[in-house]
């Protein structure tokens, strides 16, 4: 059996936090008198906090001062963290733990590759820290997805070459980042949005053992 690296995004892949990011941005958008839709939110997935605010200001056609931007970034994160506070294991997406445990049982490399600066506290709260050999998050990178940095660092941390890395992602930017890294990409979500990925599954319940074994042996 070969050794591969499996790199997991966090928000919307491991845990159902994408909806909390959306709610917090939507509430901020209201202050700009802007109606932020779920469709527009697809562009925010995988994108860093600072970049997300820039996109929102553009969409809302709103000119903000640097001071206001800093205040809004803080406000958005504080609201997001209140949602996170109320979260428990039920927010872990279906069959994620089954897949993580299976990969561990086959002695595969498992790492987190997330844009979030809140990744570690979220994993800790959900008691998932021990499921990862390495964690690369928003505090470790300078370039945001679709730049490949986060996944390249994940592969490096596990000492596995990029052609042996497999990325699970729910965002357009994240699938592009995996491609830019020269890694196999697996979209978690709908085919319409994630059509660029090598494979797309609605969620991990659709990913069976045979599929994972094939990825390992490829
Ligand atoms: C990504 C999310 O995982 O992390 C984005 O998909 C989010 O929506 C980004 O903006 C940064 O997260 P955080 O927790 O640092 O604000
Ligand atoms: Mg995501």
PDB file of C-alpha atoms and ligand atoms in Angstrom:
ATOM      1  CA  UNK A   1       0.000   0.000   0.000  1.00  0.00           C
ATOM      2  CA  UNK A   2       1.356   3.403  -1.007  1.00  0.00           C
ATOM      3  CA  UNK A   3       1.478   6.437   1.220  1.00  0.00           C
ATOM      4  CA  UNK A   4      -0.534   9.433   0.068  1.00  0.00           C
ATOM      5  CA  UNK A   5      -1.361  12.759   1.680  1.00  0.00           C
ATOM      6  CA  UNK A   6      -5.022  13.622   2.143  1.00  0.00           C
ATOM      7  CA  UNK A   7      -5.485  17.361   2.627  1.00  0.00           C
ATOM      8  CA  UNK A   8      -8.803  18.529   4.023  1.00  0.00           C
ATOM      9  CA  UNK A   9     -10.298  21.981   3.884  1.00  0.00           C
ATOM     10  CA  UNK A  10     -12.197  22.809   7.114  1.00  0.00           C
ATOM     11  CA  UNK A  11     -15.227  25.057   6.602  1.00  0.00           C
ATOM     12  CA  UNK A  12     -17.891  23.246   4.591  1.00  0.00           C
ATOM     13  CA  UNK A  13     -15.840  20.044   4.299  1.00  0.00           C
ATOM     14  CA  UNK A  14     -15.228  18.826   7.856  1.00  0.00           C
ATOM     15  CA  UNK A  15     -17.654  21.002   9.680  1.00  0.00           C
ATOM     16  CA  UNK A  16     -20.817  22.835   8.739  1.00  0.00           C
ATOM     17  CA  UNK A  17     -19.458  26.312   9.474  1.00  0.00           C
ATOM     18  CA  UNK A  18     -19.897  27.729   5.951  1.00  0.00           C
ATOM     19  CA  UNK A  19     -23.456  28.702   6.941  1.00  0.00           C
ATOM     20  CA  UNK A  20     -22.151  30.673   9.947  1.00  0.00           C
ATOM     21  CA  UNK A  21     -19.671  32.591   7.764  1.00  0.00           C
ATOM     22  CA  UNK A  22     -22.549  33.360   5.388  1.00  0.00           C
ATOM     23  CA  UNK A  23     -24.864  34.585   8.162  1.00  0.00           C
ATOM     24  CA  UNK A  24     -22.187  36.834   9.638  1.00  0.00           C
ATOM     25  CA  UNK A  25     -21.314  38.369   6.241  1.00  0.00           C
ATOM     26  CA  UNK A  26     -25.005  38.800   5.425  1.00  0.00           C
ATOM     27  CA  UNK A  27     -25.589  40.709   8.646  1.00  0.00           C
ATOM     28  CA  UNK A  28     -22.644  42.949   7.870  1.00  0.00           C
ATOM     29  CA  UNK A  29     -23.977  43.489   4.344  1.00  0.00           C
ATOM     30  CA  UNK A  30     -27.234  44.762   5.837  1.00  0.00           C
ATOM     31  CA  UNK A  31     -25.258  47.629   7.369  1.00  0.00           C
ATOM     32  CA  UNK A  32     -24.246  48.522   3.809  1.00  0.00           C
ATOM     33  CA  UNK A  33     -27.913  48.276   2.765  1.00  0.00           C
ATOM     34  CA  UNK A  34     -26.918  45.353   0.615  1.00  0.00           C
ATOM     35  CA  UNK A  35     -28.773  42.063   0.211  1.00  0.00           C
ATOM     36  CA  UNK A  36     -26.056  39.404   0.180  1.00  0.00           C
ATOM     37  CA  UNK A  37     -27.319  36.226  -1.515  1.00  0.00           C
ATOM     38  CA  UNK A  38     -26.275  32.584  -1.095  1.00  0.00           C
ATOM     39  CA  UNK A  39     -25.249  32.547  -4.737  1.00  0.00           C
ATOM     40  CA  UNK A  40     -22.833  35.451  -4.163  1.00  0.00           C
ATOM     41  CA  UNK A  41     -21.594  33.618  -1.073  1.00  0.00           C
ATOM     42  CA  UNK A  42     -20.065  30.887  -3.288  1.00  0.00           C
ATOM     43  CA  UNK A  43     -17.373  33.452  -4.200  1.00  0.00           C
ATOM     44  CA  UNK A  44     -16.554  33.881  -0.510  1.00  0.00           C
ATOM     45  CA  UNK A  45     -15.938  30.208   0.232  1.00  0.00           C
ATOM     46  CA  UNK A  46     -12.275  29.403   0.741  1.00  0.00           C
ATOM     47  CA  UNK A  47     -11.394  33.090   0.547  1.00  0.00           C
ATOM     48  CA  UNK A  48      -9.574  34.837   3.414  1.00  0.00           C
ATOM     49  CA  UNK A  49     -11.398  37.157   5.793  1.00  0.00           C
ATOM     50  CA  UNK A  50      -9.743  40.321   4.461  1.00  0.00           C
ATOM     51  CA  UNK A  51     -10.329  39.402   0.817  1.00  0.00           C
ATOM     52  CA  UNK A  52     -13.953  38.508   1.595  1.00  0.00           C
ATOM     53  CA  UNK A  53     -14.587  42.002   2.963  1.00  0.00           C
ATOM     54  CA  UNK A  54     -13.015  43.526  -0.159  1.00  0.00           C
ATOM     55  CA  UNK A  55     -15.354  41.451  -2.370  1.00  0.00           C
ATOM     56  CA  UNK A  56     -18.370  42.421  -0.257  1.00  0.00           C
ATOM     57  CA  UNK A  57     -17.509  46.133  -0.462  1.00  0.00           C
ATOM     58  CA  UNK A  58     -17.171  45.775  -4.237  1.00  0.00           C
ATOM     59  CA  UNK A  59     -20.494  43.959  -4.578  1.00  0.00           C
ATOM     60  CA  UNK A  60     -22.224  46.538  -2.388  1.00  0.00           C
ATOM     61  CA  UNK A  61     -20.420  49.334  -4.181  1.00  0.00           C
ATOM     62  CA  UNK A  62     -19.466  50.727  -0.789  1.00  0.00           C
ATOM     63  CA  UNK A  63     -16.448  52.871  -0.066  1.00  0.00           C
ATOM     64  CA  UNK A  64     -15.138  52.229   3.428  1.00  0.00           C
ATOM     65  CA  UNK A  65     -12.280  53.859   5.288  1.00  0.00           C
ATOM     66  CA  UNK A  66      -9.431  51.682   6.586  1.00  0.00           C
ATOM     67  CA  UNK A  67     -10.705  52.275  10.099  1.00  0.00           C
ATOM     68  CA  UNK A  68     -14.198  51.093   9.160  1.00  0.00           C
ATOM     69  CA  UNK A  69     -12.781  48.006   7.417  1.00  0.00           C
ATOM     70  CA  UNK A  70     -10.835  47.052  10.539  1.00  0.00           C
ATOM     71  CA  UNK A  71     -13.931  47.524  12.680  1.00  0.00           C
ATOM     72  CA  UNK A  72     -16.114  45.464  10.338  1.00  0.00           C
ATOM     73  CA  UNK A  73     -13.582  42.640  10.138  1.00  0.00           C
ATOM     74  CA  UNK A  74     -13.554  42.467  13.925  1.00  0.00           C
ATOM     75  CA  UNK A  75     -17.344  42.666  14.091  1.00  0.00           C
ATOM     76  CA  UNK A  76     -17.795  39.895  11.522  1.00  0.00           C
ATOM     77  CA  UNK A  77     -15.381  37.599  13.328  1.00  0.00           C
ATOM     78  CA  UNK A  78     -16.968  38.290  16.713  1.00  0.00           C
ATOM     79  CA  UNK A  79     -20.396  37.373  15.399  1.00  0.00           C
ATOM     80  CA  UNK A  80     -18.959  34.279  13.680  1.00  0.00           C
ATOM     81  CA  UNK A  81     -17.343  33.226  16.967  1.00  0.00           C
ATOM     82  CA  UNK A  82     -20.638  33.480  18.832  1.00  0.00           C
ATOM     83  CA  UNK A  83     -22.094  30.978  16.331  1.00  0.00           C
ATOM     84  CA  UNK A  84     -19.009  28.762  16.841  1.00  0.00           C
ATOM     85  CA  UNK A  85     -19.460  28.962  20.613  1.00  0.00           C
ATOM     86  CA  UNK A  86     -22.855  27.344  20.355  1.00  0.00           C
ATOM     87  CA  UNK A  87     -21.595  24.573  18.091  1.00  0.00           C
ATOM     88  CA  UNK A  88     -20.997  20.946  19.096  1.00  0.00           C
ATOM     89  CA  UNK A  89     -20.068  17.575  17.489  1.00  0.00           C
ATOM     90  CA  UNK A  90     -23.387  17.518  15.620  1.00  0.00           C
ATOM     91  CA  UNK A  91     -21.898  20.143  13.314  1.00  0.00           C
ATOM     92  CA  UNK A  92     -19.278  17.667  12.025  1.00  0.00           C
ATOM     93  CA  UNK A  93     -20.433  16.757   8.525  1.00  0.00           C
ATOM     94  CA  UNK A  94     -21.739  13.209   7.890  1.00  0.00           C
ATOM     95  CA  UNK A  95     -19.141  10.441   7.508  1.00  0.00           C
ATOM     96  CA  UNK A  96     -16.147  12.785   7.820  1.00  0.00           C
ATOM     97  CA  UNK A  97     -14.924  10.907  10.886  1.00  0.00           C
ATOM     98  CA  UNK A  98     -15.433   7.540   9.145  1.00  0.00           C
ATOM     99  CA  UNK A  99     -13.220   8.676   6.242  1.00  0.00           C
ATOM    100  CA  UNK A 100     -10.567  10.193   8.551  1.00  0.00           C
ATOM    101  CA  UNK A 101     -10.448   7.009  10.639  1.00  0.00           C
ATOM    102  CA  UNK A 102     -10.224   4.813   7.544  1.00  0.00           C
ATOM    103  CA  UNK A 103      -7.268   6.817   6.210  1.00  0.00           C
ATOM    104  CA  UNK A 104      -5.526   6.504   9.579  1.00  0.00           C
ATOM    105  CA  UNK A 105      -6.174   2.744   9.610  1.00  0.00           C
ATOM    106  CA  UNK A 106      -4.356   2.580   6.238  1.00  0.00           C
ATOM    107  CA  UNK A 107      -1.470   4.651   7.596  1.00  0.00           C
ATOM    108  CA  UNK A 108      -2.058   7.558   5.215  1.00  0.00           C
ATOM    109  CA  UNK A 109      -0.975  11.165   5.776  1.00  0.00           C
ATOM    110  CA  UNK A 110      -3.793  13.459   6.873  1.00  0.00           C
ATOM    111  CA  UNK A 111      -3.501  17.256   7.071  1.00  0.00           C
ATOM    112  CA  UNK A 112      -5.723  20.303   7.315  1.00  0.00           C
ATOM    113  CA  UNK A 113      -5.410  23.002   4.646  1.00  0.00           C
ATOM    114  CA  UNK A 114      -7.696  25.866   5.608  1.00  0.00           C
ATOM    115  CA  UNK A 115      -7.838  29.621   5.049  1.00  0.00           C
ATOM    116  CA  UNK A 116      -9.378  30.085   8.482  1.00  0.00           C
ATOM    117  CA  UNK A 117      -7.537  31.676  11.363  1.00  0.00           C
ATOM    118  CA  UNK A 118     -10.078  30.015  13.654  1.00  0.00           C
ATOM    119  CA  UNK A 119      -9.225  26.475  12.496  1.00  0.00           C
ATOM    120  CA  UNK A 120      -7.404  25.195  15.594  1.00  0.00           C
ATOM    121  CA  UNK A 121      -9.997  26.299  18.174  1.00  0.00           C
ATOM    122  CA  UNK A 122     -12.758  24.828  15.994  1.00  0.00           C
ATOM    123  CA  UNK A 123     -10.977  21.451  15.690  1.00  0.00           C
ATOM    124  CA  UNK A 124     -10.278  21.492  19.425  1.00  0.00           C
ATOM    125  CA  UNK A 125     -13.892  22.237  20.274  1.00  0.00           C
ATOM    126  CA  UNK A 126     -14.995  19.304  18.125  1.00  0.00           C
ATOM    127  CA  UNK A 127     -12.266  17.034  19.533  1.00  0.00           C
ATOM    128  CA  UNK A 128     -10.796  16.496  16.057  1.00  0.00           C
ATOM    129  CA  UNK A 129      -7.241  17.781  16.578  1.00  0.00           C
ATOM    130  CA  UNK A 130      -5.828  14.268  16.958  1.00  0.00           C
ATOM    131  CA  UNK A 131      -7.159  13.277  13.511  1.00  0.00           C
ATOM    132  CA  UNK A 132      -4.543  15.454  11.764  1.00  0.00           C
ATOM    133  CA  UNK A 133      -0.813  14.842  11.422  1.00  0.00           C
ATOM    134  CA  UNK A 134      -0.351  18.466  10.373  1.00  0.00           C
ATOM    135  CA  UNK A 135      -2.410  21.640  10.385  1.00  0.00           C
ATOM    136  CA  UNK A 136      -1.867  24.497   7.948  1.00  0.00           C
ATOM    137  CA  UNK A 137      -4.321  27.346   8.408  1.00  0.00           C
ATOM    138  CA  UNK A 138      -4.844  31.046   7.774  1.00  0.00           C
ATOM    139  CA  UNK A 139      -2.148  31.902  10.323  1.00  0.00           C
ATOM    140  CA  UNK A 140       0.507  29.979   8.359  1.00  0.00           C
ATOM    141  CA  UNK A 141       0.067  31.341   4.851  1.00  0.00           C
ATOM    142  CA  UNK A 142       0.680  34.629   3.132  1.00  0.00           C
ATOM    143  CA  UNK A 143      -1.219  33.938  -0.084  1.00  0.00           C
ATOM    144  CA  UNK A 144      -4.905  32.976  -0.078  1.00  0.00           C
ATOM    145  CA  UNK A 145      -6.587  30.269  -2.179  1.00  0.00           C
ATOM    146  CA  UNK A 146      -6.633  29.973  -5.234  1.00  0.00           C
ATOM    147  CA  UNK A 147      -2.904  30.324  -4.541  1.00  0.00           C
ATOM    148  CA  UNK A 148      -1.605  26.792  -3.844  1.00  0.00           C
ATOM    149  CA  UNK A 149       0.491  27.798  -0.790  1.00  0.00           C
ATOM    150  CA  UNK A 150      -1.764  26.237   1.876  1.00  0.00           C
ATOM    151  CA  UNK A 151      -1.819  22.829   0.165  1.00  0.00           C
ATOM    152  CA  UNK A 152       1.866  22.885  -0.811  1.00  0.00           C
ATOM    153  CA  UNK A 153       2.697  23.533   2.859  1.00  0.00           C
ATOM    154  CA  UNK A 154       0.390  20.664   3.875  1.00  0.00           C
ATOM    155  CA  UNK A 155       2.154  18.263   1.515  1.00  0.00           C
ATOM    156  CA  UNK A 156       5.556  19.475   2.747  1.00  0.00           C
ATOM    157  CA  UNK A 157       4.567  19.036   6.390  1.00  0.00           C
ATOM    158  CA  UNK A 158       3.711  15.399   5.641  1.00  0.00           C
ATOM    159  CA  UNK A 159       6.787  15.042   3.403  1.00  0.00           C
ATOM    160  CA  UNK A 160       4.720  13.773   0.510  1.00  0.00           C
ATOM    161  CA  UNK A 161       5.254  15.003  -3.025  1.00  0.00           C
ATOM    162  CA  UNK A 162       2.467  17.004  -4.604  1.00  0.00           C
ATOM    163  CA  UNK A 163       1.535  14.374  -7.198  1.00  0.00           C
ATOM    164  CA  UNK A 164       0.691  12.086  -4.258  1.00  0.00           C
ATOM    165  CA  UNK A 165      -1.557  14.633  -2.542  1.00  0.00           C
ATOM    166  CA  UNK A 166      -5.344  14.574  -2.664  1.00  0.00           C
ATOM    167  CA  UNK A 167      -7.410  17.621  -1.677  1.00  0.00           C
ATOM    168  CA  UNK A 168     -11.002  17.692  -0.377  1.00  0.00           C
ATOM    169  CA  UNK A 169     -12.615  21.097  -0.962  1.00  0.00           C
ATOM    170  CA  UNK A 170     -16.060  22.699  -1.052  1.00  0.00           C
ATOM    171  CA  UNK A 171     -15.018  25.974  -2.701  1.00  0.00           C
ATOM    172  CA  UNK A 172     -14.238  27.104  -6.218  1.00  0.00           C
ATOM    173  CA  UNK A 173     -11.111  28.929  -4.964  1.00  0.00           C
ATOM    174  CA  UNK A 174      -9.980  25.788  -3.108  1.00  0.00           C
ATOM    175  CA  UNK A 175     -10.371  23.483  -6.113  1.00  0.00           C
ATOM    176  CA  UNK A 176      -8.349  25.989  -8.142  1.00  0.00           C
ATOM    177  CA  UNK A 177      -5.709  26.042  -5.395  1.00  0.00           C
ATOM    178  CA  UNK A 178      -5.452  22.231  -5.518  1.00  0.00           C
ATOM    179  CA  UNK A 179      -5.103  22.345  -9.295  1.00  0.00           C
ATOM    180  CA  UNK A 180      -2.496  25.102  -9.057  1.00  0.00           C
ATOM    181  CA  UNK A 181      -0.608  22.865  -6.629  1.00  0.00           C
ATOM    182  CA  UNK A 182      -0.675  19.980  -9.129  1.00  0.00           C
ATOM    183  CA  UNK A 183      -2.769  17.835  -6.769  1.00  0.00           C
ATOM    184  CA  UNK A 184      -5.838  15.662  -7.301  1.00  0.00           C
ATOM    185  CA  UNK A 185      -8.996  17.551  -6.321  1.00  0.00           C
ATOM    186  CA  UNK A 186     -12.212  16.186  -4.860  1.00  0.00           C
ATOM    187  CA  UNK A 187     -15.137  18.598  -4.642  1.00  0.00           C
ATOM    188  CA  UNK A 188     -17.591  18.258  -1.760  1.00  0.00           C
ATOM    189  CA  UNK A 189     -20.805  19.936  -2.844  1.00  0.00           C
ATOM    190  CA  UNK A 190     -22.628  20.266  -6.129  1.00  0.00           C
ATOM    191  CA  UNK A 191     -21.278  19.500  -9.572  1.00  0.00           C
ATOM    192  CA  UNK A 192     -22.629  22.750 -11.008  1.00  0.00           C
ATOM    193  CA  UNK A 193     -20.404  24.811  -8.702  1.00  0.00           C
ATOM    194  CA  UNK A 194     -17.400  22.489  -8.447  1.00  0.00           C
ATOM    195  CA  UNK A 195     -17.273  21.177 -12.014  1.00  0.00           C
ATOM    196  CA  UNK A 196     -13.550  21.950 -12.257  1.00  0.00           C
ATOM    197  CA  UNK A 197     -12.709  19.246  -9.679  1.00  0.00           C
ATOM    198  CA  UNK A 198     -11.432  15.789 -10.690  1.00  0.00           C
ATOM    199  CA  UNK A 199     -14.312  14.202  -8.746  1.00  0.00           C
ATOM    200  CA  UNK A 200     -17.358  15.704  -7.051  1.00  0.00           C
ATOM    201  CA  UNK A 201     -19.449  14.147  -4.276  1.00  0.00           C
ATOM    202  CA  UNK A 202     -22.416  15.660  -2.484  1.00  0.00           C
ATOM    203  CA  UNK A 203     -20.868  14.670   0.849  1.00  0.00           C
ATOM    204  CA  UNK A 204     -18.646  12.012   2.434  1.00  0.00           C
ATOM    205  CA  UNK A 205     -21.499   9.489   2.683  1.00  0.00           C
ATOM    206  CA  UNK A 206     -21.017   9.022  -1.075  1.00  0.00           C
ATOM    207  CA  UNK A 207     -17.304   8.240  -0.680  1.00  0.00           C
ATOM    208  CA  UNK A 208     -16.885   4.529  -0.135  1.00  0.00           C
ATOM    209  CA  UNK A 209     -13.934   2.405   0.932  1.00  0.00           C
ATOM    210  CA  UNK A 210     -13.233   1.129  -2.598  1.00  0.00           C
ATOM    211  CA  UNK A 211     -12.903   4.689  -3.867  1.00  0.00           C
ATOM    212  CA  UNK A 212     -10.443   5.552  -1.086  1.00  0.00           C
ATOM    213  CA  UNK A 213      -8.400   2.394  -1.661  1.00  0.00           C
ATOM    214  CA  UNK A 214      -8.197   3.253  -5.362  1.00  0.00           C
ATOM    215  CA  UNK A 215      -6.897   6.724  -4.490  1.00  0.00           C
ATOM    216  CA  UNK A 216      -4.273   5.229  -2.205  1.00  0.00           C
ATOM    217  CA  UNK A 217      -3.117   2.664  -4.762  1.00  0.00           C
ATOM    218  CA  UNK A 218      -3.235   4.951  -7.815  1.00  0.00           C
TER     219      UNK A 218
HETATM  220  C1  LIG B   1     -12.453  29.719   4.778  1.00  0.00           C
HETATM  221  C2  LIG B   1     -13.939  30.008   4.599  1.00  0.00           C
HETATM  222  O1  LIG B   1     -12.293  28.375   5.150  1.00  0.00           O
HETATM  223  O2  LIG B   1     -11.908  30.552   5.795  1.00  0.00           O
HETATM  224  C3  LIG B   1     -14.167  31.486   4.338  1.00  0.00           C
HETATM  225  O3  LIG B   1     -14.429  29.246   3.516  1.00  0.00           O
HETATM  226  C4  LIG B   1     -13.519  32.305   5.455  1.00  0.00           C
HETATM  227  O4  LIG B   1     -15.544  31.719   4.267  1.00  0.00           O
HETATM  228  C5  LIG B   1     -12.041  31.958   5.561  1.00  0.00           C
HETATM  229  O5  LIG B   1     -13.647  33.690   5.179  1.00  0.00           O
HETATM  230  C6  LIG B   1     -11.344  32.700   6.690  1.00  0.00           C
HETATM  231  O6  LIG B   1     -11.880  32.246   7.903  1.00  0.00           O
HETATM  232  P1  LIG B   1     -11.716  32.971   9.306  1.00  0.00           P
HETATM  233  O7  LIG B   1     -12.288  31.956  10.277  1.00  0.00           O
HETATM  234  O8  LIG B   1     -10.254  33.196   9.507  1.00  0.00           O
HETATM  235  O9  LIG B   1     -12.496  34.234   9.234  1.00  0.00           O
HETATM  236 MG1  LIG B   2     -14.393  25.446   2.640  1.00  0.00          MG
END
